[in-house]
Coordinates of C-alpha atoms in Angstrom, one line a residue:
M21 CA 8.6 86.1 92.0
I22 CA 5.0 85.7 91.1
L23 CA 5.9 85.8 87.3
W24 CA 8.7 82.9 88.2
D25 CA 6.3 80.9 90.2
L26 CA 3.8 81.1 87.1
I27 CA 6.3 80.0 84.3
G28 CA 7.8 77.2 86.7
T29 CA 3.9 76.1 87.4
I30 CA 3.2 76.3 83.5
A31 CA 6.2 74.1 82.7
F32 CA 5.1 71.7 85.2
L33 CA 1.8 71.2 83.9
G34 CA 2.6 71.2 80.3
S35 CA 5.6 68.6 80.8
F36 CA 3.3 66.5 83.1
G37 CA 0.5 66.6 80.9
V38 CA 2.7 65.4 78.0
L39 CA 3.9 62.7 80.0
V40 CA 0.3 61.7 80.8
L41 CA -0.6 61.8 77.3
R42 CA 2.2 59.6 76.2
W43 CA 0.9 57.1 79.0
L44 CA -2.6 57.1 77.8
A45 CA -1.1 56.3 74.3
Q46 CA 0.7 53.4 75.7
G47 CA -2.6 52.3 77.1
G48 CA -4.1 52.3 73.8
A49 CA -5.6 55.7 73.5
A50 CA -5.7 57.2 69.9
L51 CA -3.5 60.0 69.9
P52 CA -1.4 61.5 67.2
A53 CA 2.7 61.3 67.2
P54 CA 4.8 61.9 69.3
F55 CA 2.6 60.4 72.1
S56 CA 1.8 57.3 70.2
A57 CA 5.3 56.9 68.6
P58 CA 6.5 53.3 69.5
L59 CA 9.1 52.8 72.0
P60 CA 12.9 52.2 70.2
R61 CA 13.7 48.7 70.1
R62 CA 15.5 47.2 72.4
E63 CA 17.0 43.7 73.3
G64 CA 16.7 42.7 77.0
E65 CA 18.9 40.0 78.2
F66 CA 18.2 37.8 81.1
S67 CA 20.9 36.9 83.3
G68 CA 21.3 34.2 85.9
V69 CA 22.3 33.6 89.8
E70 CA 26.2 33.7 88.9
T71 CA 25.8 36.9 87.3
W72 CA 23.8 38.3 90.2
C73 CA 26.5 37.0 92.8
K74 CA 29.3 38.7 90.7
V75 CA 27.2 42.2 91.1
F76 CA 26.6 41.7 94.6
L77 CA 30.5 41.2 95.5
A78 CA 31.8 43.9 93.1
A79 CA 29.0 46.3 94.7
I80 CA 30.3 45.3 98.3
L81 CA 34.0 45.5 97.0
F82 CA 33.3 48.7 95.9
R83 CA 31.6 50.1 98.9
L84 CA 34.7 48.8 101.1
A85 CA 37.1 50.5 98.6
A86 CA 35.4 53.6 99.1
G87 CA 35.0 53.4 102.7
L88 CA 38.8 52.6 103.2
G89 CA 39.8 55.5 100.4
S90 CA 37.7 57.9 102.2
V91 CA 39.8 57.5 105.4
V92 CA 43.0 57.8 103.3
L93 CA 42.0 60.7 101.4
Y94 CA 40.6 62.3 104.8
D95 CA 43.9 61.6 106.4
L96 CA 46.2 62.8 103.6
L97 CA 44.3 66.2 103.3
S98 CA 43.4 67.0 106.8
G99 CA 46.8 65.4 108.7
A100 CA 44.2 64.3 111.3
G101 CA 46.4 60.9 111.5
V102 CA 43.1 58.6 111.5
G103 CA 43.2 55.0 110.7
M104 CA 41.1 52.3 109.2
T105 CA 39.8 51.5 112.5
D106 CA 38.4 55.0 112.6
L107 CA 36.1 54.3 109.7
P108 CA 32.6 54.2 111.5
K109 CA 33.5 57.2 114.0
L110 CA 34.6 59.4 110.8
W111 CA 31.3 58.6 109.0
Q112 CA 29.2 59.9 112.0
R113 CA 28.3 63.1 110.5
W114 CA 25.1 65.4 110.3
D115 CA 22.0 63.0 110.3
A116 CA 24.3 59.7 110.9
P117 CA 24.3 60.3 115.0
H118 CA 20.7 60.7 115.2
Y119 CA 20.0 57.3 113.4
I120 CA 22.7 55.9 115.9
H121 CA 20.7 57.3 118.6
L122 CA 17.5 56.0 117.5
V123 CA 18.8 52.6 117.5
E124 CA 20.6 53.0 120.8
L125 CA 17.6 55.1 122.7
G126 CA 14.5 54.4 120.4
Y127 CA 12.1 57.1 119.6
G128 CA 10.6 57.5 122.9
G129 CA 14.3 57.7 124.5
Y130 CA 16.0 60.0 122.4
L131 CA 14.5 63.4 122.9
E132 CA 15.5 66.9 122.4
E133 CA 14.0 69.8 124.3
G134 CA 11.9 67.0 125.8
K135 CA 10.3 66.4 122.5
P136 CA 10.3 63.2 120.2
L137 CA 11.6 65.6 117.6
F138 CA 13.4 62.6 115.8
L139 CA 10.2 61.2 114.5
V140 CA 10.8 62.9 111.2
F141 CA 13.3 59.9 110.5
F142 CA 11.3 56.7 109.3
P143 CA 11.8 53.4 111.1
L144 CA 12.8 50.8 108.9
Y145 CA 16.6 51.8 108.7
V146 CA 16.6 51.9 112.5
W147 CA 15.1 48.8 113.2
L148 CA 17.3 46.9 110.4
T149 CA 20.1 48.4 112.2
R150 CA 19.2 47.2 115.6
G151 CA 18.8 43.9 114.6
M152 CA 22.5 44.0 112.8
R153 CA 23.8 45.1 116.3
L154 CA 22.7 41.7 117.5
L155 CA 25.6 40.6 115.6
V156 CA 27.9 43.6 115.5
P157 CA 27.7 45.5 119.0
D158 CA 29.3 48.7 117.3
T159 CA 26.1 50.8 116.2
A160 CA 27.8 52.9 113.8
L161 CA 29.6 49.7 112.3
A162 CA 26.2 48.1 112.2
G163 CA 24.7 50.7 110.3
M164 CA 27.3 51.1 107.9
L165 CA 27.0 47.2 107.2
V166 CA 23.1 47.6 106.9
S167 CA 24.0 50.1 104.0
W168 CA 26.3 48.2 102.3
L169 CA 24.7 45.1 102.2
C170 CA 21.5 47.1 100.9
F171 CA 23.4 48.8 98.3
A172 CA 24.8 45.4 97.0
W173 CA 21.2 44.0 96.9
G174 CA 19.8 47.2 95.3
N175 CA 22.5 46.8 92.6
V176 CA 21.8 43.5 91.8
Y177 CA 17.9 44.3 91.4
L178 CA 19.1 47.3 89.5
Y179 CA 21.0 45.2 87.0
R180 CA 18.2 42.8 86.5
L181 CA 15.5 45.5 85.6
V182 CA 18.0 47.4 83.3
S183 CA 19.6 44.3 81.7
E184 CA 16.2 42.7 81.2
E185 CA 14.7 46.0 79.7
Y186 CA 18.1 47.4 77.8
G187 CA 20.5 44.7 77.6
E188 CA 23.6 43.9 80.1
R189 CA 25.6 46.6 78.6
V190 CA 23.4 49.6 79.5
A191 CA 22.8 47.5 82.8
R192 CA 26.8 47.8 83.5
R193 CA 26.8 51.3 82.4
T194 CA 24.0 52.1 84.8
L195 CA 25.9 50.8 87.7
L196 CA 29.0 52.9 86.7
L197 CA 27.0 56.0 86.8
L198 CA 25.0 55.2 90.1
W199 CA 28.4 54.4 91.8
L200 CA 30.2 57.6 90.5
F201 CA 27.6 60.1 90.9
P202 CA 29.4 62.9 93.2
F203 CA 26.8 62.2 96.0
S204 CA 26.7 58.4 96.0
F205 CA 29.1 58.4 98.8
F206 CA 26.1 58.4 100.8
F207 CA 25.1 55.0 100.0
G208 CA 28.1 53.8 102.3
G209 CA 26.9 55.9 105.2
I210 CA 24.7 55.8 108.2
M211 CA 21.7 56.9 106.5
T212 CA 18.6 55.5 104.7
E213 CA 20.0 56.0 101.0
S214 CA 20.7 52.3 100.2
L215 CA 17.9 50.9 102.1
F216 CA 15.5 53.2 99.6
L217 CA 17.8 52.2 96.4
L218 CA 16.9 48.3 97.5
T219 CA 13.5 48.8 98.2
T220 CA 12.4 51.2 95.4
T221 CA 14.7 49.3 92.7
A222 CA 13.0 45.9 93.9
G223 CA 9.7 47.5 93.6
L224 CA 10.1 48.9 90.3
Y225 CA 11.4 45.4 89.1
H226 CA 8.7 43.4 90.3
I227 CA 6.1 45.9 89.0
R228 CA 7.6 45.6 85.7
R229 CA 7.6 41.7 85.5
H230 CA 3.8 42.2 87.1
Q231 CA 4.5 40.3 90.0
W232 CA 2.2 42.5 91.9
G233 CA 2.4 40.5 95.3
R234 CA 6.0 40.8 95.6
A235 CA 5.9 44.5 94.5
A236 CA 3.3 45.3 96.8
V237 CA 5.6 43.7 99.7
W238 CA 8.8 46.0 98.6
G239 CA 6.4 49.0 98.1
I240 CA 5.6 48.6 102.0
L241 CA 9.0 48.6 102.8
A242 CA 9.9 51.6 100.7
A243 CA 7.3 53.5 102.4
M244 CA 8.6 52.6 105.9
T245 CA 11.9 54.0 104.8
R246 CA 10.8 57.4 103.2
M247 CA 7.5 59.1 102.6
Q248 CA 8.5 58.8 98.8
G249 CA 8.0 55.1 99.0
V250 CA 4.3 55.7 98.1
L251 CA 5.2 56.6 94.8
L252 CA 5.7 53.2 93.9
I253 CA 1.8 52.9 93.9
G254 CA 1.9 55.3 90.7
A255 CA 4.4 53.3 89.0
A256 CA 2.3 50.1 89.5
C257 CA -0.9 51.8 88.4
A258 CA 0.7 53.3 85.0
E259 CA 2.4 49.8 84.2
L260 CA -0.8 47.7 85.0
W261 CA -2.6 50.5 82.6
C262 CA 0.0 49.9 79.8
E263 CA -0.4 46.0 80.3
V264 CA -4.1 45.8 80.0
K265 CA -4.4 48.6 77.5
P266 CA -8.1 49.5 78.4
L267 CA -8.6 51.9 75.7
D268 CA -7.6 49.6 73.2
K269 CA -10.7 47.7 73.6
E270 CA -14.3 48.3 73.2
G271 CA -18.0 47.4 74.7
E272 CA -17.9 44.4 77.2
E273 CA -14.0 43.9 76.5
R274 CA -13.1 47.1 78.0
K275 CA -15.5 46.8 80.7
A276 CA -13.8 43.8 81.6
S277 CA -10.3 45.2 81.2
F278 CA -11.1 48.1 84.1
W279 CA -12.6 45.3 86.3
E280 CA -9.3 43.2 85.9
M281 CA -7.7 46.6 86.9
G282 CA -9.8 47.2 89.9
K283 CA -9.6 43.7 91.5
K284 CA -6.1 44.3 91.4
L285 CA -6.2 47.9 93.1
P286 CA -5.9 46.9 97.0
V287 CA -2.6 45.0 96.1
L288 CA -1.3 48.0 93.9
I289 CA -2.2 50.4 97.0
A290 CA -0.4 48.4 99.7
P291 CA 2.5 50.9 100.2
L292 CA 0.0 53.0 102.0
L293 CA 0.5 50.2 104.8
G294 CA 3.8 51.3 105.3
G295 CA 2.9 54.5 105.7
G296 CA 0.0 53.6 107.9
G297 CA 2.7 51.9 110.1
Y298 CA 4.9 55.1 110.5
F299 CA 1.6 57.0 111.4
L300 CA 1.1 54.2 114.2
L301 CA 4.7 54.9 115.4
N302 CA 4.0 58.7 115.6
Y303 CA 0.9 57.9 117.6
R304 CA 2.6 55.3 119.9
V305 CA 5.6 57.6 120.7
A306 CA 3.5 61.2 120.5
G307 CA 0.1 60.5 120.9
D308 CA -0.4 61.7 117.7
P309 CA -0.3 59.8 114.0
F310 CA 0.6 63.0 112.5
A311 CA 3.4 64.4 115.2
F312 CA 6.1 64.5 112.5
V313 CA 4.2 67.1 110.8
K314 CA 5.0 69.4 113.9
M315 CA 8.6 68.1 114.4
Q316 CA 9.4 68.8 110.5
E317 CA 8.4 72.7 111.5
H318 CA 11.2 72.6 114.0
W319 CA 13.8 71.6 111.6
S320 CA 12.4 74.4 109.3
Q321 CA 10.9 71.7 106.8
G322 CA 7.5 71.6 104.9
F323 CA 6.0 71.5 101.3
Q324 CA 6.9 74.3 99.2
W325 CA 6.3 74.8 95.4
F326 CA 9.5 74.0 93.4
P327 CA 9.7 77.1 91.4
E328 CA 9.8 79.1 94.9
V329 CA 12.3 76.6 96.0
L330 CA 14.7 77.2 92.8
G331 CA 14.4 81.0 93.6
Y332 CA 15.9 80.8 97.0
L333 CA 18.5 78.2 95.6
A334 CA 19.6 80.9 92.9
K335 CA 19.6 83.6 95.7
N336 CA 21.7 81.4 98.2
A337 CA 24.1 80.4 95.4
V338 CA 24.9 84.2 95.0
T339 CA 24.5 85.8 98.1
W340 CA 25.2 83.3 100.9
P341 CA 27.7 84.9 103.2
K342 CA 30.0 81.7 103.5
V343 CA 31.4 80.9 100.2
S344 CA 32.1 77.5 100.9
T345 CA 28.6 76.7 101.6
R346 CA 27.8 78.2 98.2
W347 CA 29.8 75.5 96.7
E348 CA 29.2 72.6 99.1
M349 CA 25.4 72.9 99.1
W350 CA 23.4 76.0 97.3
I351 CA 25.3 76.0 93.7
P352 CA 25.3 72.1 93.4
E353 CA 21.3 71.7 94.3
L354 CA 20.6 74.3 91.8
V355 CA 22.8 72.8 89.0
L356 CA 21.2 69.6 89.4
F357 CA 17.8 70.7 88.7
P358 CA 18.1 71.8 85.1
V359 CA 20.9 68.8 84.4
F360 CA 18.0 66.0 85.4
A361 CA 15.4 68.1 83.7
L362 CA 17.2 68.2 80.5
L363 CA 17.4 64.2 81.1
F364 CA 13.7 63.9 81.1
W365 CA 13.4 66.0 78.2
K366 CA 15.7 63.8 76.1
S367 CA 14.3 60.6 77.4
W368 CA 10.4 60.8 77.8
K369 CA 9.8 59.1 74.0
K370 CA 12.3 56.5 74.7
H371 CA 11.1 54.8 77.9
R372 CA 7.9 53.0 79.3
S373 CA 5.5 55.4 80.9
M374 CA 5.9 53.9 84.3
F375 CA 9.7 54.7 84.5
V376 CA 9.6 58.4 83.3
L377 CA 6.4 59.0 85.5
Y378 CA 7.8 57.7 88.6
G379 CA 11.4 59.3 87.8
F380 CA 9.6 62.7 87.0
V381 CA 7.5 63.1 90.2
Y382 CA 9.9 61.8 92.2
F383 CA 12.4 64.2 91.1
I384 CA 9.9 67.4 91.4
L385 CA 8.9 66.4 94.7
N386 CA 12.6 66.3 95.8
Y387 CA 12.6 69.9 94.9
C388 CA 9.4 71.0 96.8
L389 CA 10.8 71.4 100.4
S390 CA 10.8 74.6 102.2
W391 CA 14.4 74.3 103.4
L392 CA 16.2 71.8 100.8
L393 CA 19.5 71.0 102.3
S394 CA 20.1 67.4 100.5
A395 CA 19.0 67.5 96.9
G396 CA 22.3 65.5 95.8
R397 CA 21.6 62.8 98.4
Y398 CA 18.0 62.5 97.4
L399 CA 18.6 62.4 93.6
S400 CA 21.3 59.4 94.1
C401 CA 17.8 57.5 94.6
A402 CA 16.2 58.6 91.3
V403 CA 16.8 55.2 89.8
P404 CA 15.2 55.6 86.5
C405 CA 17.4 58.5 85.8
F406 CA 20.7 56.9 86.1
F407 CA 19.4 53.8 83.1
F408 CA 18.1 56.8 81.1
A409 CA 21.7 58.5 81.1
A410 CA 23.4 55.0 80.5
D411 CA 21.0 54.6 77.5
E412 CA 21.7 58.0 76.2
L413 CA 25.4 57.1 76.4
E414 CA 25.0 54.0 74.3
G415 CA 28.1 54.1 71.8
K416 CA 29.4 57.3 73.1
S417 CA 32.7 56.1 75.1
K418 CA 34.6 59.2 75.1
T419 CA 31.4 61.2 76.5
T420 CA 31.0 58.3 79.2
A421 CA 34.9 58.5 80.1
I422 CA 34.6 62.1 80.8
L423 CA 31.5 62.0 82.7
V424 CA 32.4 59.1 84.8
G425 CA 35.9 60.8 85.5
G426 CA 34.3 64.1 86.3
M427 CA 31.9 62.6 88.5
A428 CA 34.4 60.6 90.4
V429 CA 36.5 63.6 91.1
L430 CA 33.5 65.5 92.5
Q431 CA 32.6 62.8 94.5
C432 CA 36.0 62.7 96.3
V433 CA 35.7 66.3 96.5
F434 CA 32.1 66.3 98.1
C435 CA 32.9 63.3 100.4
Y436 CA 36.0 65.0 101.7
R437 CA 33.8 67.8 102.6
Y438 CA 31.3 65.7 104.2
L439 CA 33.7 64.3 106.6
C440 CA 34.9 67.7 107.4
W441 CA 31.6 68.7 108.4
G442 CA 31.2 70.8 105.4
Q443 CA 27.8 71.9 104.2
V444 CA 27.5 68.6 102.2
M445 CA 24.3 66.6 103.8

């Protein structure tokens, strides 16, 4: 295992080092090829309000169709005799009941073993669902509606981001890949996926447009949805560097460039305020701003370096006593790692550093959990990976059809097993 950890660490340092050199080159550093190779020439397209409304409506209709389809699928395969009115109840699986109880009881009222163990769940989704309950009394349905609306709004931002960078054809393909990714059914559930998709995609969009104030607001919201929301700080710093290009200047002009970046730093690090709000919640409920760390230990969660995680994933994929759990959890998590790693290997020279660095760090961090149960769900929010894949599939209609068809089938399988309380979470 020591040798494996060493190999994994060297591979990470080498990969991250390459991405940093590429970023330095995009900021004006004089580096040899391939680090200084120009980005492929692409024609971005700007869409209008009419297109955004169509994307929003299409995403809502897809979520509605997927939700109703899940009821039909579950009824046909399980013979449980459920109807469409059972949709909110049917989707109360795994973490969903915890969110429902947090909405109804609050962090201080929902206890287990006399402790606020559910402080590990970030608050923004809980608060938004509580607000939706003013219009929709059923908590589960309110939570699903929040997810559906956030998913649709996030799709609008994703479409704008990708179309303005790569063109509308790639943007449409990106949405298709996102919708049919095997674990994207979580976007329709009582969980934070859709909200995190919205906040991070909106943050990335405004960072790319150099609208730093708006990016800061979305970054704060992202950090109140999940801890990984603070990664938008890195994306913003990377993009500002490439915009100012300080290493392309000399003397007083270079000093002025660094001063210009420094003045924007307070706005760039604004997502830390979202994290601060979460710490304040911990303090108010448990008297300790870092109480969530202790609560994570109760759920067997903590940081573990990704080679070690891959090691226990591989072991569990082969030796776990219950075979169905191997196929529902351990094998998919293990397979997804090389798939996404290959995507980064093929894409690192073709895209702006802000996208590649953000996506790579997000990907690795999601494989650094001491008991990884939800890699597929987390990777459904790895936004840059979907337009990297869409760009790779340009002009490959047969490959695209096979890929999306296979993903759609897998999504139905995993969704059904989720509804059956399988180890899909």
